[in-house]
CSV table of C-alpha atoms in Angstrom, one decimal:
chain,number,residue,atom,x,y,z
N,92,MET,CA,0.0,0.0,0.3
N,93,LYS,CA,1.3,3.8,-1.2
N,94,LEU,CA,1.7,5.6,1.9
N,95,LYS,CA,-0.9,8.4,1.3
N,96,GLU,CA,-3.4,5.3,0.5
N,97,ALA,CA,-2.8,4.1,3.6
N,98,LEU,CA,-2.7,8.2,5.3
N,99,GLN,CA,-6.2,8.2,3.8
N,100,GLU,CA,-7.5,4.5,5.3
N,101,TYR,CA,-6.3,5.6,8.9
N,102,GLU,CA,-7.7,8.7,8.5
N,103,LYS,CA,-11.3,6.8,7.3
N,104,ARG,CA,-10.7,4.2,10.5
N,105,LYS,CA,-9.7,6.6,12.8
N,106,GLU,CA,-12.9,8.8,12.5
N,107,ALA,CA,-15.3,5.4,11.9
N,108,ILE,CA,-14.4,4.9,16.0
N,109,MET,CA,-14.6,9.0,16.5
N,110,LYS,CA,-17.9,8.8,16.0
N,111,GLN,CA,-18.3,5.6,17.7
N,112,ARG,CA,-16.7,6.9,20.7
N,113,GLU,CA,-19.0,10.0,20.2
N,114,GLY,CA,-22.1,7.7,20.1
N,115,ILE,CA,-21.4,5.4,23.4
N,116,SER,CA,-20.8,8.9,25.0
N,117,LYS,CA,-24.1,9.9,24.4
N,118,LYS,CA,-26.1,7.4,25.0
N,119,TYR,CA,-24.0,7.4,28.8
N,120,THR,CA,-24.0,11.3,29.1
N,121,GLU,CA,-27.8,10.7,29.0
N,122,SER,CA,-27.9,7.8,31.3
N,123,SER,CA,-25.8,10.1,34.0
N,124,LYS,CA,-28.4,13.1,32.9
N,125,GLU,CA,-31.1,11.2,34.7
N,126,ILE,CA,-29.2,9.4,37.6
N,127,VAL,CA,-28.3,13.6,37.9
N,128,SER,CA,-32.0,14.4,38.0
N,129,LYS,CA,-32.6,11.9,40.6
N,130,ILE,CA,-29.6,13.3,42.9
N,131,LEU,CA,-31.2,16.4,42.6
N,132,ARG,CA,-34.8,15.1,43.5
N,133,THR,CA,-33.4,13.2,46.8
N,134,LEU,CA,-31.6,16.9,47.4
N,135,GLU,CA,-35.3,18.1,47.2
N,136,ASN,CA,-37.0,15.8,49.6
N,137,LEU,CA,-34.3,16.0,51.8
N,138,GLU,CA,-34.3,19.4,52.5
N,139,GLN,CA,-38.6,20.0,52.2
N,140,LYS,CA,-37.9,17.1,55.2
N,141,GLU,CA,-39.3,17.7,59.3
N,142,LEU,CA,-36.8,17.1,61.6
N,143,PRO,CA,-38.1,14.2,64.0
N,144,LYS,CA,-40.3,16.5,66.6
N,145,LYS,CA,-38.5,14.2,69.5
N,146,ILE,CA,-34.8,15.4,69.2
N,147,ASP,CA,-32.6,17.5,70.5
N,148,PRO,CA,-32.9,21.0,70.4
N,149,GLN,CA,-28.8,21.0,69.4
N,150,LEU,CA,-28.3,18.4,67.8
N,151,ALA,CA,-31.2,19.8,65.5
N,152,ARG,CA,-29.6,22.8,65.2
N,153,ILE,CA,-26.3,21.3,63.8
N,154,VAL,CA,-28.2,19.1,61.7
N,155,GLY,CA,-29.8,22.3,60.2
N,156,VAL,CA,-27.0,24.0,59.0
N,157,GLU,CA,-25.1,20.9,58.5
N,158,ARG,CA,-28.3,19.9,55.9
N,159,GLU,CA,-28.1,23.1,54.3
N,160,ARG,CA,-24.4,22.8,53.5
N,161,TYR,CA,-24.3,19.6,52.2
N,162,THR,CA,-27.6,20.2,49.8
N,163,THR,CA,-25.7,23.1,48.3
N,164,ALA,CA,-22.8,21.7,47.8
N,165,LEU,CA,-23.9,18.7,46.5
N,166,ARG,CA,-26.5,20.2,43.9
N,167,ASN,CA,-23.6,22.7,42.9
N,168,MET,CA,-21.8,20.0,42.2
N,169,VAL,CA,-23.9,17.4,40.3
N,170,ARG,CA,-25.2,20.6,38.1
N,171,LYS,CA,-21.8,20.6,36.5
N,172,ILE,CA,-22.5,17.2,34.7
N,173,GLU,CA,-22.9,18.1,31.5
N,174,SER,CA,-21.7,15.1,29.6
N,175,ILE,CA,-20.3,11.8,31.0
N,176,GLU,CA,-16.8,12.5,31.1
N,177,ASP,CA,-17.5,15.3,34.0
N,178,ILE,CA,-18.0,12.8,35.8
N,179,LYS,CA,-14.2,12.3,36.2
N,180,LYS,CA,-13.7,15.9,37.2
N,181,VAL,CA,-16.7,15.8,40.2
N,182,LEU,CA,-16.0,13.0,41.9
N,183,PRO,CA,-13.2,13.2,44.0
N,184,GLU,CA,-15.1,16.5,44.9
N,185,ILE,CA,-18.0,14.7,46.1
N,186,SER,CA,-15.6,12.5,48.1
N,187,LYS,CA,-14.6,15.2,50.1
N,188,LEU,CA,-17.3,16.6,51.0
N,189,HIS,CA,-18.6,13.7,52.8
N,190,VAL,CA,-15.7,13.8,54.4
N,191,ALA,CA,-16.2,17.3,55.7
N,192,HIS,CA,-19.9,16.7,56.2
N,193,GLY,CA,-22.7,14.3,56.6
N,194,ARG,CA,-22.0,12.5,59.8
N,195,HIS,CA,-24.7,14.2,61.8
N,196,LEU,CA,-27.4,14.3,58.8
N,197,LEU,CA,-26.9,10.5,58.9
N,198,LEU,CA,-28.2,10.3,62.2
N,199,VAL,CA,-31.4,12.1,61.4
N,200,PHE,CA,-31.6,11.2,57.6
N,201,GLU,CA,-30.7,7.9,57.2
N,202,LYS,CA,-32.8,7.3,54.4
N,203,GLU,CA,-32.5,10.0,52.2
N,204,VAL,CA,-28.4,10.3,53.0
N,205,TYR,CA,-27.9,6.5,51.9
N,206,GLU,CA,-30.2,6.7,49.0
N,207,ILE,CA,-28.0,10.3,48.2
N,208,ASN,CA,-25.0,7.3,48.4
N,209,THR,CA,-26.2,5.0,46.0
N,210,LEU,CA,-27.2,7.2,43.2
N,211,LEU,CA,-24.0,9.0,43.6
N,212,LYS,CA,-22.3,5.0,43.6
N,213,VAL,CA,-24.7,4.6,39.8
N,214,LEU,CA,-23.1,7.5,38.9
N,215,SER,CA,-19.4,6.4,39.5
N,216,ASP,CA,-20.2,2.7,38.5
N,217,GLU,CA,-22.2,4.3,35.1
N,218,TYR,CA,-18.5,6.4,34.6
N,219,SER,CA,-16.6,3.1,35.2
N,220,SER,CA,-18.3,1.8,32.3
N,221,TYR,CA,-18.5,3.9,29.7
N,222,ILE,CA,-14.3,4.5,30.1
N,223,LYS,CA,-14.7,0.3,29.9
N,224,GLU,CA,-16.8,0.4,26.1
N,225,ILE,CA,-14.6,3.3,25.0
N,226,ASN,CA,-11.4,1.6,25.8
N,227,LYS,CA,-12.8,-0.8,23.6
N,228,ILE,CA,-12.7,0.7,20.5
N,229,GLY,CA,-9.5,3.2,20.9
N,230,ILE,CA,-7.0,3.1,17.8
N,231,GLU,CA,-3.4,4.4,18.6
N,232,ASP,CA,-2.2,7.8,17.3
N,233,VAL,CA,0.0,8.0,14.2
N,234,GLU,CA,2.0,11.9,13.7
N,235,THR,CA,2.8,10.0,10.5
N,236,GLU,CA,1.4,13.4,8.6
N,237,LYS,CA,2.5,15.7,10.7
N,238,LEU,CA,6.2,14.3,10.7
N,239,LEU,CA,5.9,14.3,7.2
N,240,LYS,CA,5.0,17.9,7.0
N,241,GLU,CA,7.7,18.5,9.5
N,242,LEU,CA,10.4,16.8,7.5
N,243,GLU,CA,9.4,18.8,4.5
N,244,GLY,CA,9.7,22.2,6.2
N,245,LEU,CA,13.6,20.9,7.5
N,246,LYS,CA,13.7,19.9,4.0
N,247,ASN,CA,13.4,23.7,2.5
N,248,LEU,CA,15.3,24.9,5.2
N,249,ILE,CA,18.5,22.8,4.7
N,250,LYS,CA,18.5,23.9,0.8
N,251,GLU,CA,18.0,27.5,1.3
N,252,GLU,CA,21.1,27.4,3.9
N,253,GLU,CA,22.9,25.5,1.6
N,254,ARG,CA,22.4,28.2,-0.9
N,255,SER,CA,23.1,30.7,1.2
N,256,LYS,CA,26.4,28.6,1.9
N,257,GLU,CA,27.4,29.0,-2.0
N,258,GLU,CA,26.3,32.3,-2.2
N,259,LEU,CA,28.9,33.1,0.4
N,260,THR,CA,31.0,31.0,-1.1
N,261,GLU,CA,30.9,32.4,-4.5
N,262,GLN,CA,31.2,36.1,-2.8
N,263,LEU,CA,34.4,35.0,-1.1
N,264,LYS,CA,36.0,33.2,-4.3
N,265,LYS,CA,35.0,36.7,-5.9
N,266,LEU,CA,37.2,38.6,-2.9
N,267,GLN,CA,40.1,36.4,-3.5
N,268,GLU,CA,40.3,36.6,-7.4
N,269,GLN,CA,39.8,40.9,-6.9
N,270,ILE,CA,43.1,40.7,-4.1
N,271,THR,CA,45.3,38.3,-6.3
N,272,GLU,CA,44.2,41.0,-9.6
N,273,LEU,CA,44.8,44.3,-6.9
N,274,GLU,CA,48.8,42.4,-5.9
N,275,ASN,CA,49.1,41.2,-9.6
N,276,LYS,CA,48.8,44.8,-10.7
N,277,LEU,CA,52.0,46.6,-12.3
N,278,GLU,CA,51.7,50.0,-10.2
N,279,PHE,CA,51.1,47.9,-6.9
N,280,LYS,CA,53.8,45.9,-7.9
N,281,ALA,CA,55.9,48.3,-8.6
N,282,PHE,CA,55.5,50.5,-5.6
N,283,ARG,CA,55.6,47.8,-3.6
N,284,GLU,CA,59.6,46.2,-4.6
N,285,ALA,CA,60.5,50.5,-4.3
N,286,GLU,CA,59.1,50.8,-1.2
N,287,GLU,CA,61.4,47.1,-0.3
N,288,GLU,CA,64.4,48.8,-2.1
N,289,LEU,CA,64.3,52.2,-0.8
N,290,LYS,CA,63.7,50.8,2.6
N,291,GLY,CA,66.9,48.5,2.2
N,292,GLU,CA,68.7,51.2,0.8
N,293,ILE,CA,68.0,53.6,4.2
N,294,SER,CA,68.5,50.6,6.3
N,295,GLN,CA,72.0,50.1,5.1
N,296,LYS,CA,72.9,54.1,5.0
N,297,GLU,CA,72.2,54.3,8.8
N,298,ILE,CA,73.8,51.7,10.0
N,299,ALA,CA,76.7,52.8,8.0
N,300,ILE,CA,76.7,56.4,9.3
N,301,ARG,CA,75.8,54.8,13.1
N,302,SER,CA,78.5,52.4,12.8
N,303,LYS,CA,80.9,55.5,12.2
N,304,ILE,CA,80.1,57.9,14.5
N,305,SER,CA,79.2,55.2,17.3
N,306,LYS,CA,82.9,54.8,18.1
N,307,LEU,CA,83.1,58.4,19.6
N,308,GLN,CA,80.6,57.1,22.2
N,309,LYS,CA,83.1,55.7,24.1
N,310,PRO,CA,86.0,58.7,24.7
N,311,ILE,CA,82.7,61.5,25.0
N,312,LYS,CA,81.2,58.9,27.9
N,313,ARG,CA,84.7,59.0,29.3
N,314,MET,CA,85.1,63.1,29.5
N,315,ARG,CA,81.4,63.0,31.9
N,316,MET,CA,80.5,66.1,30.2
N,317,PRO,CA,77.7,67.8,31.2
N,318,ASP,CA,76.0,68.8,28.3
N,319,ALA,CA,72.9,67.8,26.8
N,320,THR,CA,73.7,67.1,23.4
N,321,ALA,CA,76.6,64.9,24.8
N,322,ARG,CA,73.9,62.8,26.9
N,323,LYS,CA,71.3,62.5,23.9
N,324,PHE,CA,74.4,61.3,21.5
N,325,LEU,CA,75.2,58.6,24.1
N,326,GLU,CA,71.5,57.4,24.8
N,327,ASP,CA,71.3,57.0,21.2
N,328,SER,CA,74.3,57.3,18.0
N,329,ALA,CA,71.1,58.2,15.8
N,330,TYR,CA,71.0,61.7,17.2
N,331,ALA,CA,73.6,62.5,15.3
N,332,ILE,CA,72.1,61.5,12.2
N,333,HIS,CA,68.8,63.7,13.2
N,334,HIS,CA,71.0,66.9,14.4
N,335,PRO,CA,74.0,66.9,12.6
N,336,GLU,CA,74.6,70.2,13.0
N,337,GLU,CA,74.4,70.6,16.8
N,338,PHE,CA,76.8,67.3,16.9
N,339,LEU,CA,79.2,68.5,14.8
N,340,LYS,CA,79.6,71.8,17.2
N,341,LEU,CA,79.9,69.3,20.4
N,342,LEU,CA,82.7,68.1,18.3
N,343,ASP,CA,84.3,71.6,18.0
N,344,ARG,CA,84.1,71.8,21.7
N,345,ILE,CA,85.8,68.4,22.5
N,346,GLU,CA,88.2,67.5,19.3
N,347,ASP,CA,91.5,68.7,21.4
N,348,LYS,CA,90.4,65.9,24.5
N,349,LEU,CA,90.3,63.3,21.7
N,350,ASP,CA,92.8,60.6,21.2
N,351,LYS,CA,94.5,60.5,17.7
N,352,LYS,CA,93.3,57.5,16.9
N,353,TYR,CA,89.5,58.9,16.8
N,354,LYS,CA,90.5,61.8,14.6
N,355,LYS,CA,89.8,60.0,11.1
N,356,THR,CA,86.4,59.9,12.8
N,357,VAL,CA,85.7,63.4,13.4
N,358,GLU,CA,87.2,64.3,9.8
N,359,TRP,CA,84.7,62.0,8.0
N,360,ALA,CA,81.9,63.6,10.2
N,361,ARG,CA,83.1,67.4,9.4
N,362,THR,CA,82.9,65.9,5.6
N,363,SER,CA,80.3,63.2,5.0
N,364,LEU,CA,78.0,63.7,8.4
N,365,LEU,CA,75.6,66.9,6.9
N,366,ARG,CA,75.7,65.2,3.3
N,367,GLU,CA,74.6,62.2,4.5
N,368,SER,CA,72.1,63.2,7.1
N,369,GLN,CA,70.4,65.0,4.4
N,370,GLU,CA,70.9,62.1,1.7
N,371,LEU,CA,69.4,60.0,4.0
N,372,ALA,CA,66.3,62.5,5.1
N,373,LEU,CA,65.6,62.4,1.2
N,374,MET,CA,65.3,58.7,1.1
N,375,LYS,CA,62.7,59.0,3.9
N,376,GLU,CA,60.9,62.0,2.0
N,377,LYS,CA,60.6,59.8,-1.4
N,378,LEU,CA,59.7,56.8,0.7
N,379,ALA,CA,56.9,58.5,2.5
N,380,LYS,CA,55.4,59.6,-0.9
N,381,ILE,CA,55.9,56.2,-2.1
N,382,GLU,CA,54.2,54.8,1.1
N,383,GLU,CA,51.4,57.4,0.5
N,384,GLU,CA,50.9,56.2,-3.3
N,385,LEU,CA,50.6,52.8,-1.8
N,386,SER,CA,48.3,53.4,0.9
N,387,ALA,CA,45.3,53.5,-0.9
N,388,PHE,CA,46.4,49.9,-2.9
N,389,VAL,CA,46.9,48.6,1.1
N,390,ASN,CA,43.8,50.2,2.9
N,391,GLU,CA,41.9,48.4,-0.2
N,392,GLU,CA,43.9,45.0,0.1
N,393,ASP,CA,43.0,45.5,3.7
N,394,SER,CA,39.4,46.1,2.9
N,395,LYS,CA,38.6,43.2,1.2
N,396,LYS,CA,40.8,40.7,3.5
N,397,ARG,CA,38.4,42.4,6.3
N,398,GLU,CA,35.8,41.4,3.9
N,399,ILE,CA,37.2,37.6,3.4
N,400,MET,CA,37.5,37.4,7.2
N,401,GLU,CA,33.9,38.1,8.0
N,402,LEU,CA,32.6,35.9,5.2
N,403,LYS,CA,34.7,32.8,6.5
N,404,ARG,CA,33.0,33.4,10.0
N,405,LYS,CA,29.4,33.5,8.2
N,406,LEU,CA,30.0,30.4,6.4
N,407,LYS,CA,31.5,28.6,9.4
N,408,GLU,CA,28.4,30.0,11.3
N,409,LYS,CA,26.5,28.1,8.4
N,410,GLU,CA,28.2,25.0,8.6
N,411,GLU,CA,27.3,24.6,12.0
N,412,LYS,CA,24.1,25.8,11.3
N,413,LEU,CA,23.4,22.5,8.5
N,414,LYS,CA,25.4,20.4,10.3
N,415,LEU,CA,22.9,21.1,13.3
N,416,LEU,CA,19.9,20.5,11.1
N,417,LYS,CA,20.8,17.5,9.0
N,418,LYS,CA,21.0,15.8,13.0
N,419,GLN,CA,17.3,16.9,13.2
N,420,MET,CA,16.8,15.8,9.6
N,421,GLN,CA,18.2,12.4,10.8
N,422,GLU,CA,15.9,12.1,13.9
N,423,LEU,CA,13.0,12.9,12.2
N,424,GLU,CA,13.7,10.2,10.0
N,425,GLU,CA,13.9,7.7,12.4
N,426,GLU,CA,10.8,9.2,14.1
N,427,LEU,CA,8.8,9.1,10.8
N,428,ARG,CA,9.9,5.5,10.1
N,429,LYS,CA,8.6,4.3,13.4
N,430,SER,CA,5.6,6.4,13.0
N,431,ILE,CA,5.5,4.4,9.7
N,432,SER,CA,6.0,1.2,11.3
N,433,LYS,CA,2.9,1.5,13.6
N,434,LEU,CA,0.9,2.2,11.1
N,435,GLU,CA,1.8,-0.7,8.9
N,436,ARG,CA,0.6,-3.0,12.6
N,437,ILE,CA,-2.7,-0.9,12.8
N,438,LEU,CA,-3.5,-1.5,9.3
N,439,GLY,CA,-2.4,-5.0,9.2
N,440,GLU,CA,-0.3,-4.1,5.8
N,441,LYS,CA,3.2,-3.0,4.4
N,442,ILE,CA,4.0,0.4,2.8
N,443,GLU,CA,5.6,1.8,0.4
N,444,MET,CA,7.0,5.4,0.9
N,445,SER,CA,7.2,6.4,-3.1
C-alpha cells in the first residue's frame, strides 16, 4: 500500500472510531443525566423533610446547618455534569464533601442520605462502564502526516541554507580573485618593490653612519660632560644623524680632548655627516611619498581582507547550522520510520514510501 493511501485509510478508520466513541459518549451522557436528575430530586426531598419532633435542640441546630451546606454543595457539584466526561472531575469533589459533612445528617436522615449515596455510587459505576466500553474501540495516535510535513519543511530549510552557503562561497571566491588581481597590478607591484628597495637602502645607510660615529661614544662617555647634546648622543647614536649640526658643534668643543685614533672619525663627520644626513632625509621623504601612493592599494587590500574574514566567519556559522539541521533531519527520519511501522501494524499492511 502506498503511504498516501495508508494515511487516507487510517483517517477513515479513525473517523469511524471517533463516531462510535461519540455515540457511546452520548448514550452514557443521557443515562448519567437521568441519575443526576434523581440525585437532585432526592436532595430536594432531603431539604423539605421535617426534623423529628423528639430531637435534641442542639442536634437539631447542627443538623439544620449541616443539611443546608450539604445539599447546596452537592447540588452545585452535580449540576456541573453536562457530559459523561464531567463525572471524572466531580467525583473527587463529592468524596471530599462526604468527609467534611454528613456525620450528623446521617443520624437524622439516614434513609435519604443512603439513597443519595447509592445514586452517587450508580453514577460512579456508570462512568466506569463508559470507560471500559470506550477503551474497547480505541485507535493508536499516528503522527506520520505531521512528521512528513515537519520533514518537508526541514528539507526546504536545509536547501535554503545550502543556497546561502553557496552564495557566501561565491562571494569569498570573488574577493580572493580581486585581491589576487590587485596584488598583480604592475603599479602596485612597482610601489611595493620601490618601498622594499628604499627601506633597504635607508637601513643600510643608517647602519653605515651609525657604525662610524658610534666609535665616538666611548671617549665622550669617559669625559662625563654635562652637555645635553653629548647625553642624547650617548643614549642613541642616531641623534647625530637627526641633528648633525649640533653634533658637529659638540665635536668642535671636544676635538682637542680626543685621542689621535678618533681623528679620522671626526674628520669623516666634518666632511660627510651633514651630506649623509641630508641624503638620508631625502630618501625618507621619497619613502613617505611612495607609502602614501601605496596606502590606497593597501587600504583596498585590507578592506577586502576584512570582508574575507567576515565571510569566513559567516560560512563557519552556516556550516555549523547545517550540521545541526541535518542531525535534526536524521532524528525526524527515524521518528517517521517508527511512525510508519506503527501505521503498518494498525492497518496490517506493508507501506511503500513512494
